[in-house]
Tab-separated table of C-alpha atoms in Angstrom:
chain	number	residue	atom	x	y	z
A	1	MET	CA	169.828	-199.878	11.245
A	2	PRO	CA	169.122	-196.179	11.960
A	3	SER	CA	167.305	-195.484	15.251
A	4	ASP	CA	164.195	-194.094	13.528
A	5	GLN	CA	163.824	-197.357	11.578
A	6	ARG	CA	164.396	-199.481	14.698
A	7	ARG	CA	161.574	-197.525	16.339
A	8	ILE	CA	159.003	-198.792	13.836
A	9	GLN	CA	160.201	-202.388	13.584
A	10	PRO	CA	157.863	-205.042	15.055
A	11	ARG	CA	159.286	-206.573	18.252
A	12	LYS	CA	158.878	-210.179	17.135
A	13	GLN	CA	157.751	-212.094	14.096
A	14	PRO	CA	155.367	-214.867	15.175
A	15	ARG	CA	156.431	-218.424	14.378
A	16	GLN	CA	153.314	-220.170	15.666
A	17	VAL	CA	149.779	-219.925	14.291
A	18	ARG	CA	148.415	-218.676	17.617
A	19	ALA	CA	150.958	-215.884	17.820
A	20	GLU	CA	150.298	-214.844	14.226
A	21	LEU	CA	146.554	-214.722	14.938
A	22	THR	CA	147.239	-212.426	17.908
A	23	ARG	CA	149.385	-210.177	15.729
A	24	GLN	CA	146.638	-209.977	13.099
A	25	ARG	CA	144.089	-209.196	15.821
A	26	ILE	CA	146.245	-206.274	16.943
A	27	LEU	CA	146.503	-204.943	13.380
A	28	THR	CA	142.769	-205.320	12.737
A	29	ALA	CA	141.961	-203.591	16.020
A	30	ALA	CA	144.412	-200.804	15.220
A	31	ALA	CA	142.825	-200.252	11.803
A	32	HIS	CA	139.449	-199.727	13.509
A	33	VAL	CA	140.889	-197.513	16.257
A	34	PHE	CA	142.863	-195.272	13.895
A	35	GLY	CA	139.846	-195.048	11.600
A	36	GLU	CA	137.464	-194.123	14.424
A	37	HIS	CA	139.668	-191.914	16.591
A	38	GLY	CA	142.467	-190.707	14.301
A	39	TYR	CA	146.163	-191.187	14.935
A	40	ALA	CA	146.662	-188.854	17.901
A	41	ALA	CA	143.821	-190.384	19.937
A	42	GLY	CA	144.471	-193.911	18.651
A	43	THR	CA	146.464	-195.008	21.678
A	44	THR	CA	147.999	-198.420	22.279
A	45	ASN	CA	145.640	-198.811	25.255
A	46	ARG	CA	142.645	-198.379	22.961
A	47	ILE	CA	144.141	-200.807	20.451
A	48	ALA	CA	144.824	-203.435	23.118
A	49	GLU	CA	141.285	-203.042	24.509
A	50	ARG	CA	139.777	-203.386	21.020
A	51	ALA	CA	141.932	-206.486	20.367
A	52	GLY	CA	140.894	-208.032	23.699
A	53	ILE	CA	144.450	-208.398	24.983
A	54	SER	CA	146.556	-206.781	27.711
A	55	ILE	CA	148.774	-203.807	26.923
A	56	GLY	CA	151.748	-205.964	27.926
A	57	SER	CA	150.813	-208.543	25.290
A	58	LEU	CA	150.563	-205.820	22.646
A	59	TYR	CA	154.064	-204.583	23.504
A	60	GLN	CA	155.428	-208.081	22.963
A	61	TYR	CA	154.619	-207.614	19.274
A	62	PHE	CA	154.983	-203.872	18.673
A	63	PRO	CA	157.062	-201.299	20.606
A	64	ASN	CA	154.677	-198.389	19.936
A	65	LYS	CA	151.797	-197.239	17.759
A	66	ASP	CA	154.208	-195.951	15.080
A	67	ALA	CA	155.312	-199.546	14.506
A	68	ILE	CA	151.678	-200.681	14.292
A	69	LEU	CA	150.798	-197.977	11.769
A	70	ALA	CA	153.898	-198.793	9.718
A	71	GLU	CA	152.807	-202.440	9.623
A	72	LEU	CA	149.309	-201.427	8.503
A	73	LEU	CA	150.904	-199.479	5.661
A	74	VAL	CA	152.908	-202.576	4.645
A	75	ARG	CA	149.694	-204.636	4.694
A	76	HIS	CA	147.968	-202.021	2.527
A	77	LEU	CA	150.849	-202.111	0.022
A	78	ASP	CA	150.898	-205.921	-0.044
A	79	ASP	CA	147.138	-206.052	-0.679
A	80	GLY	CA	147.518	-203.543	-3.522
A	81	ALA	CA	150.384	-205.518	-5.050
A	82	ALA	CA	148.356	-208.747	-4.910
A	83	ILE	CA	145.405	-207.103	-6.689
A	84	ALA	CA	147.705	-205.610	-9.355
A	85	GLU	CA	149.296	-209.011	-9.984
A	86	ARG	CA	145.863	-210.633	-10.247
A	87	VAL	CA	144.724	-208.060	-12.817
A	88	GLN	CA	147.894	-208.530	-14.866
A	89	ARG	CA	147.306	-212.286	-15.010
A	90	GLU	CA	143.777	-211.887	-16.369
A	91	GLU	CA	142.992	-212.080	-20.057
A	92	LEU	CA	142.755	-208.503	-21.264
A	93	PRO	CA	139.766	-207.202	-23.264
A	94	GLY	CA	140.412	-205.753	-26.725
A	95	PRO	CA	139.482	-202.054	-26.469
A	96	ILE	CA	141.966	-199.853	-24.616
A	97	GLU	CA	139.071	-198.279	-22.704
A	98	GLU	CA	138.103	-201.640	-21.208
A	99	ILE	CA	141.738	-202.414	-20.360
A	100	PHE	CA	141.968	-199.152	-18.431
A	101	ARG	CA	138.670	-199.984	-16.727
A	102	LEU	CA	140.117	-203.278	-15.527
A	103	PHE	CA	143.152	-201.544	-14.026
A	104	VAL	CA	141.243	-198.600	-12.541
A	105	ARG	CA	138.726	-200.953	-10.940
A	106	GLY	CA	141.564	-202.986	-9.443
A	107	ALA	CA	143.215	-199.829	-8.092
A	108	ILE	CA	139.939	-198.689	-6.528
A	109	GLU	CA	139.474	-202.141	-4.993
A	110	SER	CA	142.885	-201.849	-3.323
A	111	HIS	CA	141.774	-198.583	-1.679
A	112	LEU	CA	138.478	-199.753	-0.201
A	113	ASP	CA	139.749	-199.641	3.374
A	114	GLU	CA	137.930	-197.307	5.750
A	115	PRO	CA	138.509	-193.792	4.307
A	116	ARG	CA	139.648	-192.299	7.618
A	117	LEU	CA	142.250	-195.036	7.995
A	118	LEU	CA	143.473	-194.301	4.465
A	119	ARG	CA	143.947	-190.654	5.432
A	120	VAL	CA	146.024	-191.692	8.437
A	121	LEU	CA	148.137	-194.014	6.277
A	122	LEU	CA	148.587	-191.323	3.640
A	123	GLU	CA	149.424	-188.472	5.984
A	124	GLN	CA	151.031	-189.963	9.092
A	125	ALA	CA	152.380	-193.490	8.545
A	126	PRO	CA	156.174	-193.613	9.051
A	127	LYS	CA	157.948	-194.917	5.977
A	128	SER	CA	161.066	-197.021	6.463
A	129	THR	CA	163.652	-197.626	3.755
A	130	ASP	CA	162.126	-201.063	3.212
A	131	VAL	CA	158.661	-199.585	2.653
A	132	LEU	CA	159.958	-196.913	0.284
A	133	GLU	CA	161.833	-199.568	-1.716
A	134	ARG	CA	158.695	-201.715	-1.845
A	135	VAL	CA	156.655	-198.787	-3.160
A	136	GLU	CA	159.298	-198.020	-5.784
A	137	LEU	CA	159.494	-201.643	-6.966
A	138	LEU	CA	155.706	-201.934	-7.238
A	139	LYS	CA	155.520	-198.719	-9.250
A	140	LYS	CA	158.437	-199.751	-11.477
A	141	ASN	CA	156.774	-203.075	-12.310
A	142	LEU	CA	153.438	-201.413	-13.061
A	143	VAL	CA	155.068	-198.820	-15.323
A	144	ALA	CA	156.969	-201.508	-17.242
A	145	TYR	CA	153.782	-203.511	-17.726
A	146	MET	CA	151.810	-200.436	-18.806
A	147	ARG	CA	154.497	-199.373	-21.284
A	148	GLU	CA	154.490	-202.819	-22.906
A	149	LEU	CA	150.716	-202.646	-23.140
A	150	LEU	CA	150.812	-199.183	-24.754
A	151	ASP	CA	153.536	-200.234	-27.196
A	152	ASP	CA	151.452	-203.152	-28.462
A	153	HIS	CA	147.960	-201.673	-28.595
A	154	PRO	CA	146.699	-200.399	-31.983
A	155	GLU	CA	144.480	-197.669	-30.481
A	156	VAL	CA	147.365	-195.912	-28.720
A	157	ARG	CA	148.565	-192.733	-30.433
A	158	VAL	CA	151.068	-191.355	-27.912
A	159	THR	CA	154.658	-191.666	-29.115
A	160	ASP	CA	156.539	-191.435	-25.799
A	161	THR	CA	155.106	-194.540	-24.178
A	162	GLU	CA	157.632	-194.531	-21.316
A	163	THR	CA	156.474	-191.132	-20.084
A	164	ALA	CA	152.850	-192.019	-20.848
A	165	ALA	CA	153.077	-195.189	-18.761
A	166	ARG	CA	154.543	-193.263	-15.830
A	167	LEU	CA	151.815	-190.614	-16.116
A	168	ILE	CA	149.030	-193.202	-16.215
A	169	VAL	CA	150.274	-195.238	-13.241
A	170	THR	CA	151.045	-192.176	-11.110
A	171	THR	CA	147.828	-190.354	-11.983
A	172	ALA	CA	145.615	-193.352	-11.248
A	173	GLU	CA	147.317	-194.027	-7.907
A	174	LEU	CA	147.284	-190.429	-6.671
A	175	VAL	CA	143.763	-189.582	-7.852
A	176	ILE	CA	142.210	-192.742	-6.431
A	177	HIS	CA	144.083	-192.534	-3.130
A	178	GLN	CA	143.277	-188.855	-2.605
A	179	LEU	CA	139.609	-189.002	-3.569
A	180	VAL	CA	138.751	-192.240	-1.745
A	181	ALA	CA	140.439	-190.882	1.390
A	182	ASP	CA	138.901	-187.423	1.008
A	183	HIS	CA	136.652	-185.952	3.699
A	184	GLU	CA	133.886	-185.624	1.102
A	185	PRO	CA	132.632	-189.078	0.001
A	186	VAL	CA	133.086	-189.921	-3.675
A	187	ASP	CA	130.835	-192.059	-5.873
A	188	LEU	CA	133.177	-194.911	-6.825
A	189	GLY	CA	131.269	-195.729	-9.999
A	190	LYS	CA	131.541	-192.149	-11.230
A	191	LEU	CA	135.201	-192.002	-10.221
A	192	GLU	CA	135.886	-195.149	-12.258
A	193	ASN	CA	134.025	-193.851	-15.313
A	194	GLU	CA	135.647	-190.415	-15.332
A	195	LEU	CA	139.187	-191.708	-14.757
A	196	VAL	CA	138.804	-194.333	-17.490
A	197	ALA	CA	137.478	-191.682	-19.892
A	198	MET	CA	140.360	-189.331	-19.076
A	199	LEU	CA	143.053	-191.983	-19.625
A	200	THR	CA	141.407	-193.281	-22.799
A	201	ARG	CA	141.209	-189.831	-24.388
A	202	TYR	CA	144.831	-189.188	-23.469
A	203	VAL	CA	146.309	-192.256	-25.174
A	204	ARG	CA	144.069	-191.989	-28.238
A	205	GLY	CA	145.488	-188.506	-28.812
């Protein structure tokens, strides 16, 4: 394993419930600290104090704050994947507009973390090979699902559904992530409505 990837690997994976609870406390505390103070000022001492543990205990789980931030990014990706899977299992409405609304709403839900934490994750979280592969697999699965949906829906007028599916998935992810994490607050209801309208007009041609 390259040295830069070893640097962001957790020190130990808890096997007991108590240890896992401590690990989750560290991650929850870190999310608050990074959100409140930013990455540079979000020190391991602040995280340990917020978690109510000693700095030595924190270092038993994570070697540095890079490793903690990387783990928060993994948790964010896992939460997003779980929401996407839940949406795909639901019975879809008939109109393409309402299908897009279901997916856009799910994507917004997966980005409802504290906006300042999202900015830190977006701009500064180290990305290991494992994380990059996880992102690529999630996107690949979403694109395949979206293409199948476009191929089968009678309202869809685009002919290149492979490219259309990639555009829809990428656009929704980037727009939602950027605007929710933006310094200027965004009205989530308006964001949902406008993004759904944009995607609907696109596929109806």
